């Protein structure tokens, strides 16, 4: 397995774990449709702008660290970060929001 792919899978795994914890322990549930739309939009934007930036020479990847699966000029590993972000941020928001709204003392109840 390539170096970038391993890093991407670890990052996605952490985001999925946070999303599961958020769903299990939060009183407020993340709206799955909103997360799905966000993932779709971010994947499209990543495909367009990563290809433009790679084509213009702003950055490149070490070929021996890539899996070899490309979408245009962009390696598939690049798409892990928008996916993880779309899962992780709502999960953290829900977890932090539920902690803030939870009563902490007997007087607060």
Tab-separated table of N, CA and C in Angstrom:
chain	number	residue	atom	x	y	z
A	1	UNK	N	0.845	-1.179	0.000
A	1	UNK	CA	0.000	0.000	0.000
A	1	UNK	C	0.886	1.236	0.000
A	2	UNK	N	0.459	2.250	-0.727
A	2	UNK	CA	1.276	3.453	-0.858
A	2	UNK	C	1.211	4.313	0.398
A	3	UNK	N	2.212	5.162	0.566
A	3	UNK	CA	2.301	6.017	1.750
A	3	UNK	C	1.149	6.998	1.882
A	4	UNK	N	0.771	7.641	0.757
A	4	UNK	CA	-0.327	8.598	0.805
A	4	UNK	C	-1.656	7.906	1.089
A	5	UNK	N	-1.831	6.713	0.531
A	5	UNK	CA	-3.081	5.982	0.741
A	5	UNK	C	-3.237	5.559	2.198
A	6	UNK	N	-2.165	5.116	2.822
A	6	UNK	CA	-2.213	4.732	4.238
A	6	UNK	C	-2.578	5.940	5.091
A	7	UNK	N	-1.942	7.064	4.823
A	7	UNK	CA	-2.252	8.291	5.559
A	7	UNK	C	-3.710	8.693	5.365
A	8	UNK	N	-4.194	8.605	4.135
A	8	UNK	CA	-5.579	8.960	3.846
A	8	UNK	C	-6.552	8.033	4.568
A	9	UNK	N	-6.253	6.730	4.577
A	9	UNK	CA	-7.139	5.781	5.254
A	9	UNK	C	-7.172	5.994	6.762
A	10	UNK	N	-6.045	6.349	7.345
A	10	UNK	CA	-6.012	6.656	8.785
A	10	UNK	C	-6.872	7.883	9.070
A	11	UNK	N	-6.722	8.905	8.245
A	11	UNK	CA	-7.478	10.139	8.425
A	11	UNK	C	-8.982	9.895	8.277
A	12	UNK	N	-9.370	9.122	7.264
A	12	UNK	CA	-10.792	8.801	7.077
A	12	UNK	C	-11.298	7.943	8.226
A	13	UNK	N	-10.491	6.999	8.684
A	13	UNK	CA	-10.897	6.153	9.809
A	13	UNK	C	-11.186	6.960	11.061
A	14	UNK	N	-10.335	7.938	11.352
A	14	UNK	CA	-10.568	8.809	12.519
A	14	UNK	C	-11.843	9.620	12.348
A	15	UNK	N	-12.078	10.120	11.147
A	15	UNK	CA	-13.288	10.907	10.895
A	15	UNK	C	-14.539	10.053	11.028
A	16	UNK	N	-14.490	8.832	10.515
A	16	UNK	CA	-15.644	7.926	10.633
A	16	UNK	C	-15.888	7.574	12.099
A	17	UNK	N	-14.817	7.328	12.847
A	17	UNK	CA	-14.967	7.023	14.275
A	17	UNK	C	-15.598	8.190	15.024
A	18	UNK	N	-15.146	9.399	14.736
A	18	UNK	CA	-15.727	10.581	15.387
A	18	UNK	C	-17.189	10.747	14.999
A	19	UNK	N	-17.510	10.459	13.755
A	19	UNK	CA	-18.893	10.560	13.301
A	19	UNK	C	-19.779	9.535	14.001
A	20	UNK	N	-19.268	8.327	14.180
A	20	UNK	CA	-20.036	7.288	14.882
A	20	UNK	C	-20.235	7.656	16.346
A	21	UNK	N	-19.190	8.119	16.991
A	21	UNK	CA	-19.291	8.537	18.394
A	21	UNK	C	-20.288	9.687	18.519
A	22	UNK	N	-20.219	10.625	17.606
A	22	UNK	CA	-21.149	11.752	17.623
A	22	UNK	C	-22.585	11.284	17.500
A	23	UNK	N	-22.827	10.340	16.609
A	23	UNK	CA	-24.178	9.832	16.399
A	23	UNK	C	-24.677	9.062	17.620
A	24	UNK	N	-23.793	8.311	18.264
A	24	UNK	CA	-24.201	7.492	19.408
A	24	UNK	C	-24.425	8.308	20.681
A	25	UNK	N	-23.578	9.305	20.909
A	25	UNK	CA	-23.597	9.985	22.202
A	25	UNK	C	-24.171	11.396	22.181
A	26	UNK	N	-24.499	11.903	21.043
A	26	UNK	CA	-25.035	13.252	20.966
A	26	UNK	C	-26.557	13.205	21.020
A	27	UNK	N	-27.121	14.203	21.664
A	27	UNK	CA	-28.581	14.294	21.685
A	27	UNK	C	-29.102	14.791	20.348
A	28	UNK	N	-28.292	15.521	19.625
A	28	UNK	CA	-28.676	16.020	18.301
A	28	UNK	C	-28.031	15.138	17.245
A	29	UNK	N	-28.814	14.751	16.274
A	29	UNK	CA	-28.310	13.889	15.211
A	29	UNK	C	-27.919	14.748	14.003
A	30	UNK	N	-26.786	14.423	13.421
A	30	UNK	CA	-26.372	15.098	12.187
A	30	UNK	C	-27.325	14.683	11.079
A	31	UNK	N	-27.639	15.599	10.211
A	31	UNK	CA	-28.534	15.293	9.106
A	31	UNK	C	-27.710	14.643	7.995
A	32	UNK	N	-28.010	13.391	7.714
A	32	UNK	CA	-27.228	12.621	6.753
A	32	UNK	C	-27.288	13.223	5.353
A	33	UNK	N	-28.426	13.753	4.981
A	33	UNK	CA	-28.557	14.340	3.641
A	33	UNK	C	-27.640	15.554	3.483
A	34	UNK	N	-27.545	16.373	4.516
A	34	UNK	CA	-26.675	17.550	4.452
A	34	UNK	C	-25.212	17.140	4.349
A	35	UNK	N	-24.832	16.110	5.075
A	35	UNK	CA	-23.454	15.612	5.003
A	35	UNK	C	-23.192	15.033	3.612
A	36	UNK	N	-24.141	14.305	3.056
A	36	UNK	CA	-23.975	13.714	1.720
A	36	UNK	C	-23.835	14.796	0.646
A	37	UNK	N	-24.650	15.833	0.721
A	37	UNK	CA	-24.542	16.936	-0.234
A	37	UNK	C	-23.193	17.628	-0.087
A	38	UNK	N	-22.761	17.839	1.134
A	38	UNK	CA	-21.465	18.458	1.382
A	38	UNK	C	-20.329	17.625	0.795
A	39	UNK	N	-20.377	16.313	1.007
A	39	UNK	CA	-19.359	15.423	0.437
A	39	UNK	C	-19.359	15.532	-1.081
A	40	UNK	N	-20.527	15.510	-1.678
A	40	UNK	CA	-20.622	15.618	-3.141
A	40	UNK	C	-20.022	16.896	-3.685
A	41	UNK	N	-20.370	18.008	-3.062
A	41	UNK	CA	-19.849	19.307	-3.502
A	41	UNK	C	-18.334	19.375	-3.313
A	42	UNK	N	-17.844	18.917	-2.173
A	42	UNK	CA	-16.399	18.963	-1.921
A	42	UNK	C	-15.616	18.048	-2.862
A	43	UNK	N	-16.168	16.897	-3.203
A	43	UNK	CA	-15.491	16.004	-4.143
A	43	UNK	C	-15.412	16.645	-5.532
A	44	UNK	N	-16.496	17.261	-5.964
A	44	UNK	CA	-16.491	17.946	-7.269
A	44	UNK	C	-15.484	19.091	-7.269
A	45	UNK	N	-15.506	19.912	-6.228
A	45	UNK	CA	-14.557	21.023	-6.146
A	45	UNK	C	-13.111	20.529	-6.088
A	46	UNK	N	-12.881	19.452	-5.349
A	46	UNK	CA	-11.535	18.877	-5.278
A	46	UNK	C	-11.094	18.380	-6.640
A	47	UNK	N	-11.983	17.707	-7.365
A	47	UNK	CA	-11.638	17.197	-8.697
A	47	UNK	C	-11.261	18.340	-9.636
A	48	UNK	N	-12.041	19.390	-9.624
A	48	UNK	CA	-11.782	20.515	-10.528
A	48	UNK	C	-10.496	21.242	-10.140
A	49	UNK	N	-10.411	21.682	-8.899
A	49	UNK	CA	-9.301	22.553	-8.521
A	49	UNK	C	-7.981	21.812	-8.309
A	50	UNK	N	-8.008	20.570	-7.850
A	50	UNK	CA	-6.756	19.812	-7.763
A	50	UNK	C	-6.176	19.573	-9.148
A	51	UNK	N	-7.029	19.235	-10.104
A	51	UNK	CA	-6.545	19.044	-11.465
A	51	UNK	C	-5.967	20.330	-12.034
A	52	UNK	N	-6.614	21.457	-11.780
A	52	UNK	CA	-6.087	22.739	-12.258
A	52	UNK	C	-4.739	23.069	-11.608
A	53	UNK	N	-4.631	22.849	-10.299
A	53	UNK	CA	-3.382	23.174	-9.605
A	53	UNK	C	-2.251	22.241	-10.012
A	54	UNK	N	-2.553	20.967	-10.215
A	54	UNK	CA	-1.516	20.031	-10.648
A	54	UNK	C	-1.090	20.351	-12.076
A	55	UNK	N	-2.057	20.655	-12.942
A	55	UNK	CA	-1.740	20.984	-14.339
A	55	UNK	C	-0.898	22.253	-14.439
A	56	UNK	N	-1.139	23.213	-13.546
A	56	UNK	CA	-0.372	24.460	-13.600
A	56	UNK	C	0.993	24.331	-12.927
A	57	UNK	N	1.271	23.198	-12.294
A	57	UNK	CA	2.575	22.966	-11.693
A	57	UNK	C	2.732	23.499	-10.280
A	58	UNK	N	1.628	23.812	-9.596
A	58	UNK	CA	1.723	24.323	-8.228
A	58	UNK	C	2.265	23.263	-7.268
A	59	UNK	N	1.949	22.004	-7.513
A	59	UNK	CA	2.481	20.936	-6.679
A	59	UNK	C	2.471	19.628	-7.464
A	60	UNK	N	3.162	18.654	-6.933
A	60	UNK	CA	3.197	17.324	-7.528
A	60	UNK	C	3.396	16.309	-6.408
A	61	UNK	N	3.221	15.051	-6.756
A	61	UNK	CA	3.348	13.973	-5.786
A	61	UNK	C	4.477	13.040	-6.205
A	62	UNK	N	5.096	12.423	-5.222
A	62	UNK	CA	6.096	11.401	-5.504
A	62	UNK	C	5.364	10.174	-6.048
A	63	UNK	N	5.618	9.776	-7.289
A	63	UNK	CA	4.854	8.677	-7.894
A	63	UNK	C	4.943	7.347	-7.133
A	64	UNK	N	6.056	7.100	-6.476
A	64	UNK	CA	6.196	5.835	-5.766
A	64	UNK	C	5.370	5.775	-4.484
A	65	UNK	N	4.825	6.915	-4.043
A	65	UNK	CA	3.986	6.941	-2.848
A	65	UNK	C	2.488	6.937	-3.174
A	66	UNK	N	2.147	6.948	-4.446
A	66	UNK	CA	0.748	6.977	-4.871
A	66	UNK	C	0.236	5.576	-5.161
A	67	UNK	N	-1.080	5.405	-5.054
A	67	UNK	CA	-1.692	4.111	-5.371
A	67	UNK	C	-1.760	3.890	-6.874
A	68	UNK	N	-1.721	4.954	-7.654
A	68	UNK	CA	-1.808	4.843	-9.105
A	68	UNK	C	-3.197	5.115	-9.651
A	69	UNK	N	-4.197	5.173	-8.790
A	69	UNK	CA	-5.555	5.481	-9.227
A	69	UNK	C	-5.685	6.996	-9.293
A	70	UNK	N	-6.024	7.488	-10.490
A	70	UNK	CA	-6.093	8.932	-10.703
A	70	UNK	C	-7.484	9.328	-11.200
A	71	UNK	N	-7.882	10.521	-10.847
A	71	UNK	CA	-9.070	11.150	-11.422
A	71	UNK	C	-8.537	12.385	-12.136
A	72	UNK	N	-8.380	12.252	-13.432
A	72	UNK	CA	-7.662	13.277	-14.186
A	72	UNK	C	-6.198	13.220	-13.787
A	73	UNK	N	-5.672	14.334	-13.323
A	73	UNK	CA	-4.297	14.388	-12.836
A	73	UNK	C	-4.202	14.188	-11.327
A	74	UNK	N	-5.345	14.228	-10.653
A	74	UNK	CA	-5.368	14.157	-9.187
A	74	UNK	C	-5.401	12.706	-8.705
A	75	UNK	N	-4.528	12.364	-7.777
A	75	UNK	CA	-4.574	11.007	-7.218
A	75	UNK	C	-5.807	10.838	-6.334
A	76	UNK	N	-6.303	9.619	-6.282
A	76	UNK	CA	-7.512	9.343	-5.511
A	76	UNK	C	-7.297	9.668	-4.025
A	77	UNK	N	-6.055	9.621	-3.559
A	77	UNK	CA	-5.767	9.936	-2.157
A	77	UNK	C	-6.164	11.367	-1.789
A	78	UNK	N	-6.141	12.272	-2.770
A	78	UNK	CA	-6.532	13.663	-2.506
A	78	UNK	C	-7.990	13.793	-2.081
A	79	UNK	N	-8.804	12.852	-2.454
A	79	UNK	CA	-10.229	12.951	-2.165
A	79	UNK	C	-10.570	12.487	-0.754
A	80	UNK	N	-9.610	11.944	-0.048
A	80	UNK	CA	-9.843	11.505	1.328
A	80	UNK	C	-10.054	12.693	2.261
A	81	UNK	N	-9.354	13.768	2.016
A	81	UNK	CA	-9.413	14.900	2.942
A	81	UNK	C	-10.751	15.629	2.909
A	82	UNK	N	-11.342	15.907	1.748
A	82	UNK	CA	-12.682	16.497	1.784
A	82	UNK	C	-13.718	15.553	2.390
A	83	UNK	N	-13.575	14.253	2.116
A	83	UNK	CA	-14.496	13.277	2.701
A	83	UNK	C	-14.370	13.258	4.216
A	84	UNK	N	-13.157	13.198	4.703
A	84	UNK	CA	-12.939	13.178	6.152
A	84	UNK	C	-13.408	14.481	6.798
A	85	UNK	N	-13.139	15.598	6.150
A	85	UNK	CA	-13.578	16.888	6.692
A	85	UNK	C	-15.095	16.988	6.771
A	86	UNK	N	-15.772	16.493	5.738
A	86	UNK	CA	-17.237	16.542	5.729
A	86	UNK	C	-17.837	15.642	6.802
A	87	UNK	N	-17.123	14.599	7.204
A	87	UNK	CA	-17.598	13.737	8.291
A	87	UNK	C	-17.178	14.257	9.661
A	88	UNK	N	-15.942	14.731	9.745
A	88	UNK	CA	-15.365	15.099	11.035
A	88	UNK	C	-15.944	16.395	11.600
A	89	UNK	N	-16.078	17.414	10.791
A	89	UNK	CA	-16.536	18.705	11.319
A	89	UNK	C	-17.955	18.665	11.892
A	90	UNK	N	-18.947	18.071	11.212
A	90	UNK	CA	-20.272	17.978	11.839
A	90	UNK	C	-20.258	17.131	13.116
A	91	UNK	N	-19.429	16.083	13.121
A	91	UNK	CA	-19.347	15.229	14.315
A	91	UNK	C	-18.794	16.016	15.491
A	92	UNK	N	-17.699	16.739	15.263
A	92	UNK	CA	-17.130	17.550	16.340
A	92	UNK	C	-18.092	18.640	16.786
A	93	UNK	N	-18.767	19.255	15.832
A	93	UNK	CA	-19.747	20.300	16.155
A	93	UNK	C	-20.842	19.730	17.066
A	94	UNK	N	-21.364	18.566	16.712
A	94	UNK	CA	-22.435	17.957	17.510
A	94	UNK	C	-21.937	17.570	18.891
A	95	UNK	N	-20.739	16.997	18.963
A	95	UNK	CA	-20.202	16.596	20.263
A	95	UNK	C	-19.915	17.795	21.150
A	96	UNK	N	-19.315	18.829	20.609
A	96	UNK	CA	-19.010	20.016	21.408
A	96	UNK	C	-20.271	20.765	21.804
A	97	UNK	N	-21.239	20.799	20.915
A	97	UNK	CA	-22.500	21.474	21.209
A	97	UNK	C	-23.274	20.734	22.301
A	98	UNK	N	-23.254	19.397	22.259
A	98	UNK	CA	-23.971	18.631	23.275
A	98	UNK	C	-23.298	18.762	24.638
A	99	UNK	N	-21.975	18.886	24.656
A	99	UNK	CA	-21.264	19.088	25.928
A	99	UNK	C	-21.602	20.448	26.520
A	100	UNK	N	-21.702	21.465	25.659
A	100	UNK	CA	-21.975	22.811	26.139
A	100	UNK	C	-23.397	22.935	26.678
A	101	UNK	N	-24.336	22.207	26.062
A	101	UNK	CA	-25.720	22.334	26.486
A	101	UNK	C	-26.101	21.380	27.613
A	102	UNK	N	-25.213	20.447	27.944
A	102	UNK	CA	-25.506	19.494	29.006
A	102	UNK	C	-25.347	20.165	30.367
A	103	UNK	N	-26.286	19.926	31.293
A	103	UNK	CA	-26.137	20.490	32.630
A	103	UNK	C	-24.949	19.865	33.354
A	104	UNK	N	-24.195	20.706	34.057
A	104	UNK	CA	-22.980	20.213	34.707
A	104	UNK	C	-23.132	20.080	36.208
A	105	UNK	N	-24.052	20.785	36.821
A	105	UNK	CA	-24.237	20.677	38.263
A	105	UNK	C	-25.717	20.464	38.555
A	106	UNK	N	-26.001	20.121	39.793
A	106	UNK	CA	-27.367	19.930	40.221
A	106	UNK	C	-28.164	21.223	40.121
A	107	UNK	N	-27.528	22.362	40.353
A	107	UNK	CA	-28.217	23.650	40.293
A	107	UNK	C	-28.606	24.012	38.872
A	108	UNK	N	-27.863	23.503	37.886
A	108	UNK	CA	-28.149	23.804	36.490
A	108	UNK	C	-29.343	23.014	35.962
A	109	UNK	N	-29.733	21.955	36.638
A	109	UNK	CA	-30.821	21.104	36.147
A	109	UNK	C	-32.116	21.667	36.467
